[in-house]
Amino acid sequence: MNNFNHVINLLVRHAGINTNPKSIVHDSVSVIEFADNTIAFANSQGHFQLNVFKPLLGYCLIESARLLAEASRSFTVHCVEGIEPNLPIINRNLDNSLMLVTALSPIIGYDNASHIARSAFINGTTLREEALKSGLITPEQFDEAIEKEKHL
């Protein structure tokens, strides 16, 4: 597993191989873009519903579909399979999210909630710490109002 402080963990595949995925993706996109331009040109050359470029049209269309299908399969195998949520980081981010202050507004009022959010931002603390420090809400009221599970 690879953990770079992200909300998902990706499996490390082919450790030690320095293949730049951007160049691989760029090459595939270039081929598909070229095929698209070829199809557009070939379509413009038809006269009286007779188009001698139809074999080229079919080839480019099928080749583009094959490339897109292979890219989808490769993305699934090398990226999607094995993705796991990094729950400690997600919970930490959720605990530090200042957006949850809106859940406190009905209890302590908008102005007090905005002061708590501002204090948490300036001091680098959590909403919970600042809300409890303000004395406007009890720990039980805070937990009931926030209910993190509803915001996931």
PDB file of C-alpha atoms in Angstrom:
ATOM      1  CA  MET A   1       0.000   0.000   0.000  1.00  0.00           C
ATOM      2  CA  ASN A   2       1.081   3.504  -0.722  1.00  0.00           C
ATOM      3  CA  ASN A   3       0.201   6.196   1.810  1.00  0.00           C
ATOM      4  CA  PHE A   4       1.013   9.769   0.896  1.00  0.00           C
ATOM      5  CA  ASN A   5      -1.495  11.345   3.288  1.00  0.00           C
ATOM      6  CA  HIS A   6      -4.328  10.922   0.765  1.00  0.00           C
ATOM      7  CA  VAL A   7      -7.908   9.850   1.308  1.00  0.00           C
ATOM      8  CA  ILE A   8      -7.421   6.710  -0.799  1.00  0.00           C
ATOM      9  CA  ASN A   9      -4.672   4.126  -0.853  1.00  0.00           C
ATOM     10  CA  LEU A  10      -3.488   2.790  -4.202  1.00  0.00           C
ATOM     11  CA  LEU A  11      -1.657  -0.479  -4.584  1.00  0.00           C
ATOM     12  CA  VAL A  12       1.960  -0.048  -5.630  1.00  0.00           C
ATOM     13  CA  ARG A  13       2.459  -1.951  -8.839  1.00  0.00           C
ATOM     14  CA  HIS A  14       5.772  -2.655 -10.527  1.00  0.00           C
ATOM     15  CA  ALA A  15       7.895  -1.068  -7.845  1.00  0.00           C
ATOM     16  CA  GLY A  16      11.120   0.338  -9.211  1.00  0.00           C
ATOM     17  CA  ILE A  17       9.932   0.756 -12.800  1.00  0.00           C
ATOM     18  CA  ASN A  18      10.063   4.379 -13.814  1.00  0.00           C
ATOM     19  CA  THR A  19       7.394   4.539 -16.511  1.00  0.00           C
ATOM     20  CA  ASN A  20       5.847   7.927 -16.934  1.00  0.00           C
ATOM     21  CA  PRO A  21       2.081   7.331 -17.161  1.00  0.00           C
ATOM     22  CA  LYS A  22       1.585  10.773 -18.684  1.00  0.00           C
ATOM     23  CA  SER A  23       3.543   9.780 -21.799  1.00  0.00           C
ATOM     24  CA  ILE A  24       1.531   6.565 -22.204  1.00  0.00           C
ATOM     25  CA  VAL A  25      -1.774   8.389 -21.838  1.00  0.00           C
ATOM     26  CA  HIS A  26      -0.585  11.170 -24.144  1.00  0.00           C
ATOM     27  CA  ASP A  27       0.365   8.655 -26.868  1.00  0.00           C
ATOM     28  CA  SER A  28      -3.043   6.957 -26.690  1.00  0.00           C
ATOM     29  CA  VAL A  29      -4.861  10.274 -26.761  1.00  0.00           C
ATOM     30  CA  SER A  30      -2.765  11.380 -29.747  1.00  0.00           C
ATOM     31  CA  VAL A  31      -3.664   8.227 -31.686  1.00  0.00           C
ATOM     32  CA  ILE A  32      -7.370   8.643 -30.916  1.00  0.00           C
ATOM     33  CA  GLU A  33      -7.236  12.343 -31.812  1.00  0.00           C
ATOM     34  CA  PHE A  34      -5.499  11.506 -35.101  1.00  0.00           C
ATOM     35  CA  ALA A  35      -8.165   8.894 -35.849  1.00  0.00           C
ATOM     36  CA  ASP A  36     -10.880  11.472 -35.106  1.00  0.00           C
ATOM     37  CA  ASN A  37      -9.302  13.944 -37.534  1.00  0.00           C
ATOM     38  CA  THR A  38      -8.969  11.194 -40.146  1.00  0.00           C
ATOM     39  CA  ILE A  39     -12.644  10.273 -39.744  1.00  0.00           C
ATOM     40  CA  ALA A  40     -13.678  13.929 -40.067  1.00  0.00           C
ATOM     41  CA  PHE A  41     -11.632  14.335 -43.253  1.00  0.00           C
ATOM     42  CA  ALA A  42     -12.827  11.050 -44.751  1.00  0.00           C
ATOM     43  CA  ASN A  43     -16.449  11.981 -44.064  1.00  0.00           C
ATOM     44  CA  SER A  44     -15.991  15.247 -45.923  1.00  0.00           C
ATOM     45  CA  GLN A  45     -14.873  13.469 -49.103  1.00  0.00           C
ATOM     46  CA  GLY A  46     -18.105  11.678 -49.967  1.00  0.00           C
ATOM     47  CA  HIS A  47     -19.882  12.592 -53.248  1.00  0.00           C
ATOM     48  CA  PHE A  48     -23.417  11.509 -54.088  1.00  0.00           C
ATOM     49  CA  GLN A  49     -23.431   9.055 -51.200  1.00  0.00           C
ATOM     50  CA  LEU A  50     -20.373   7.353 -52.621  1.00  0.00           C
ATOM     51  CA  ASN A  51     -17.420   7.597 -50.284  1.00  0.00           C
ATOM     52  CA  VAL A  52     -14.250   5.760 -51.223  1.00  0.00           C
ATOM     53  CA  PHE A  53     -12.907   6.395 -47.716  1.00  0.00           C
ATOM     54  CA  LYS A  54     -15.448   4.116 -46.011  1.00  0.00           C
ATOM     55  CA  PRO A  55     -12.870   1.371 -45.321  1.00  0.00           C
ATOM     56  CA  LEU A  56     -10.628   3.982 -43.686  1.00  0.00           C
ATOM     57  CA  LEU A  57     -13.589   5.295 -41.680  1.00  0.00           C
ATOM     58  CA  GLY A  58     -14.348   1.815 -40.386  1.00  0.00           C
ATOM     59  CA  TYR A  59     -10.728   1.063 -39.554  1.00  0.00           C
ATOM     60  CA  CYS A  60     -10.209   4.322 -37.618  1.00  0.00           C
ATOM     61  CA  LEU A  61     -13.485   3.924 -35.752  1.00  0.00           C
ATOM     62  CA  ILE A  62     -12.767   0.330 -34.747  1.00  0.00           C
ATOM     63  CA  GLU A  63      -9.152   1.158 -33.787  1.00  0.00           C
ATOM     64  CA  SER A  64     -10.307   4.073 -31.605  1.00  0.00           C
ATOM     65  CA  ALA A  65     -12.933   1.906 -29.905  1.00  0.00           C
ATOM     66  CA  ARG A  66     -10.297  -0.791 -29.293  1.00  0.00           C
ATOM     67  CA  LEU A  67      -7.880   1.735 -27.762  1.00  0.00           C
ATOM     68  CA  LEU A  68     -10.565   3.193 -25.502  1.00  0.00           C
ATOM     69  CA  ALA A  69     -11.672  -0.281 -24.400  1.00  0.00           C
ATOM     70  CA  GLU A  70      -8.079  -1.305 -23.643  1.00  0.00           C
ATOM     71  CA  ALA A  71      -7.482   1.932 -21.739  1.00  0.00           C
ATOM     72  CA  SER A  72     -10.600   1.268 -19.660  1.00  0.00           C
ATOM     73  CA  ARG A  73      -9.510  -2.302 -18.902  1.00  0.00           C
ATOM     74  CA  SER A  74      -5.995  -1.189 -18.015  1.00  0.00           C
ATOM     75  CA  PHE A  75      -7.285   1.605 -15.783  1.00  0.00           C
ATOM     76  CA  THR A  76      -9.533  -0.861 -13.976  1.00  0.00           C
ATOM     77  CA  VAL A  77      -6.775  -3.431 -13.438  1.00  0.00           C
ATOM     78  CA  HIS A  78      -3.963  -1.026 -12.545  1.00  0.00           C
ATOM     79  CA  CYS A  79      -5.838   1.646 -10.624  1.00  0.00           C
ATOM     80  CA  VAL A  80      -9.437   0.931  -9.649  1.00  0.00           C
ATOM     81  CA  GLU A  81      -8.847  -2.562  -8.291  1.00  0.00           C
ATOM     82  CA  GLY A  82      -7.115  -2.209  -4.972  1.00  0.00           C
ATOM     83  CA  ILE A  83      -8.272   1.309  -4.127  1.00  0.00           C
ATOM     84  CA  GLU A  84      -9.110   1.462  -0.442  1.00  0.00           C
ATOM     85  CA  PRO A  85     -10.289   4.396   1.626  1.00  0.00           C
ATOM     86  CA  ASN A  86      -7.734   5.774   4.057  1.00  0.00           C
ATOM     87  CA  LEU A  87     -10.158   5.997   6.978  1.00  0.00           C
ATOM     88  CA  PRO A  88      -7.830   7.702   9.486  1.00  0.00           C
ATOM     89  CA  ILE A  89      -7.126  10.520   7.026  1.00  0.00           C
ATOM     90  CA  ILE A  90     -10.802  10.798   6.055  1.00  0.00           C
ATOM     91  CA  ASN A  91     -11.828  10.999   9.711  1.00  0.00           C
ATOM     92  CA  ARG A  92      -9.111  13.562  10.448  1.00  0.00           C
ATOM     93  CA  ASN A  93     -10.206  15.690   7.496  1.00  0.00           C
ATOM     94  CA  LEU A  94     -13.812  15.416   8.586  1.00  0.00           C
ATOM     95  CA  ASP A  95     -12.927  16.375  12.165  1.00  0.00           C
ATOM     96  CA  ASN A  96     -11.030  19.406  10.868  1.00  0.00           C
ATOM     97  CA  SER A  97     -13.679  20.438   8.348  1.00  0.00           C
ATOM     98  CA  LEU A  98     -14.953  23.915   9.097  1.00  0.00           C
ATOM     99  CA  MET A  99     -17.999  23.349   6.890  1.00  0.00           C
ATOM    100  CA  LEU A 100     -19.613  21.284   9.623  1.00  0.00           C
ATOM    101  CA  VAL A 101     -20.167  24.503  11.568  1.00  0.00           C
ATOM    102  CA  THR A 102     -23.455  24.966   9.703  1.00  0.00           C
ATOM    103  CA  ALA A 103     -24.881  22.126  11.798  1.00  0.00           C
ATOM    104  CA  LEU A 104     -24.256  24.235  14.917  1.00  0.00           C
ATOM    105  CA  SER A 105     -26.106  27.314  13.629  1.00  0.00           C
ATOM    106  CA  PRO A 106     -29.611  26.176  14.689  1.00  0.00           C
ATOM    107  CA  ILE A 107     -28.348  25.593  18.234  1.00  0.00           C
ATOM    108  CA  ILE A 108     -26.004  28.519  18.900  1.00  0.00           C
ATOM    109  CA  GLY A 109     -26.954  30.929  16.128  1.00  0.00           C
ATOM    110  CA  TYR A 110     -25.243  31.976  12.938  1.00  0.00           C
ATOM    111  CA  ASP A 111     -23.034  34.674  14.432  1.00  0.00           C
ATOM    112  CA  ASN A 112     -21.701  32.435  17.202  1.00  0.00           C
ATOM    113  CA  ALA A 113     -21.142  29.584  14.741  1.00  0.00           C
ATOM    114  CA  SER A 114     -19.222  31.858  12.372  1.00  0.00           C
ATOM    115  CA  HIS A 115     -17.057  33.145  15.260  1.00  0.00           C
ATOM    116  CA  ILE A 116     -16.278  29.543  16.263  1.00  0.00           C
ATOM    117  CA  ALA A 117     -15.337  28.615  12.683  1.00  0.00           C
ATOM    118  CA  ARG A 118     -13.131  31.697  12.355  1.00  0.00           C
ATOM    119  CA  SER A 119     -11.404  30.970  15.673  1.00  0.00           C
ATOM    120  CA  ALA A 120     -10.789  27.355  14.660  1.00  0.00           C
ATOM    121  CA  PHE A 121      -9.305  28.518  11.361  1.00  0.00           C
ATOM    122  CA  ILE A 122      -7.058  31.166  12.934  1.00  0.00           C
ATOM    123  CA  ASN A 123      -5.911  28.967  15.835  1.00  0.00           C
ATOM    124  CA  GLY A 124      -5.544  25.796  13.756  1.00  0.00           C
ATOM    125  CA  THR A 125      -7.855  23.877  16.083  1.00  0.00           C
ATOM    126  CA  THR A 126     -10.943  21.779  15.460  1.00  0.00           C
ATOM    127  CA  LEU A 127     -14.518  22.988  15.599  1.00  0.00           C
ATOM    128  CA  ARG A 128     -15.119  20.794  18.614  1.00  0.00           C
ATOM    129  CA  GLU A 129     -12.280  22.376  20.588  1.00  0.00           C
ATOM    130  CA  GLU A 130     -13.380  25.920  19.775  1.00  0.00           C
ATOM    131  CA  ALA A 131     -17.078  25.223  20.346  1.00  0.00           C
ATOM    132  CA  LEU A 132     -16.464  23.663  23.743  1.00  0.00           C
ATOM    133  CA  LYS A 133     -14.028  26.426  24.660  1.00  0.00           C
ATOM    134  CA  SER A 134     -16.708  29.021  23.860  1.00  0.00           C
ATOM    135  CA  GLY A 135     -19.033  27.467  26.447  1.00  0.00           C
ATOM    136  CA  LEU A 136     -22.038  27.863  24.131  1.00  0.00           C
ATOM    137  CA  ILE A 137     -22.538  24.128  23.652  1.00  0.00           C
ATOM    138  CA  THR A 138     -21.934  20.930  25.623  1.00  0.00           C
ATOM    139  CA  PRO A 139     -19.964  17.959  24.235  1.00  0.00           C
ATOM    140  CA  GLU A 140     -23.179  15.940  23.966  1.00  0.00           C
ATOM    141  CA  GLN A 141     -24.953  18.711  22.048  1.00  0.00           C
ATOM    142  CA  PHE A 142     -21.968  19.079  19.735  1.00  0.00           C
ATOM    143  CA  ASP A 143     -21.817  15.344  18.947  1.00  0.00           C
ATOM    144  CA  GLU A 144     -25.568  15.200  18.379  1.00  0.00           C
ATOM    145  CA  ALA A 145     -25.536  18.248  16.091  1.00  0.00           C
ATOM    146  CA  ILE A 146     -22.540  17.188  14.007  1.00  0.00           C
ATOM    147  CA  GLU A 147     -23.244  13.446  13.480  1.00  0.00           C
ATOM    148  CA  LYS A 148     -20.364  12.908  11.053  1.00  0.00           C
ATOM    149  CA  GLU A 149     -21.968   9.804   9.579  1.00  0.00           C
ATOM    150  CA  LYS A 150     -24.711  11.943   8.039  1.00  0.00           C
ATOM    151  CA  HIS A 151     -22.106  13.987   6.176  1.00  0.00           C
ATOM    152  CA  LEU A 152     -20.243  11.064   4.590  1.00  0.00           C
TER     153      LEU A 152
END
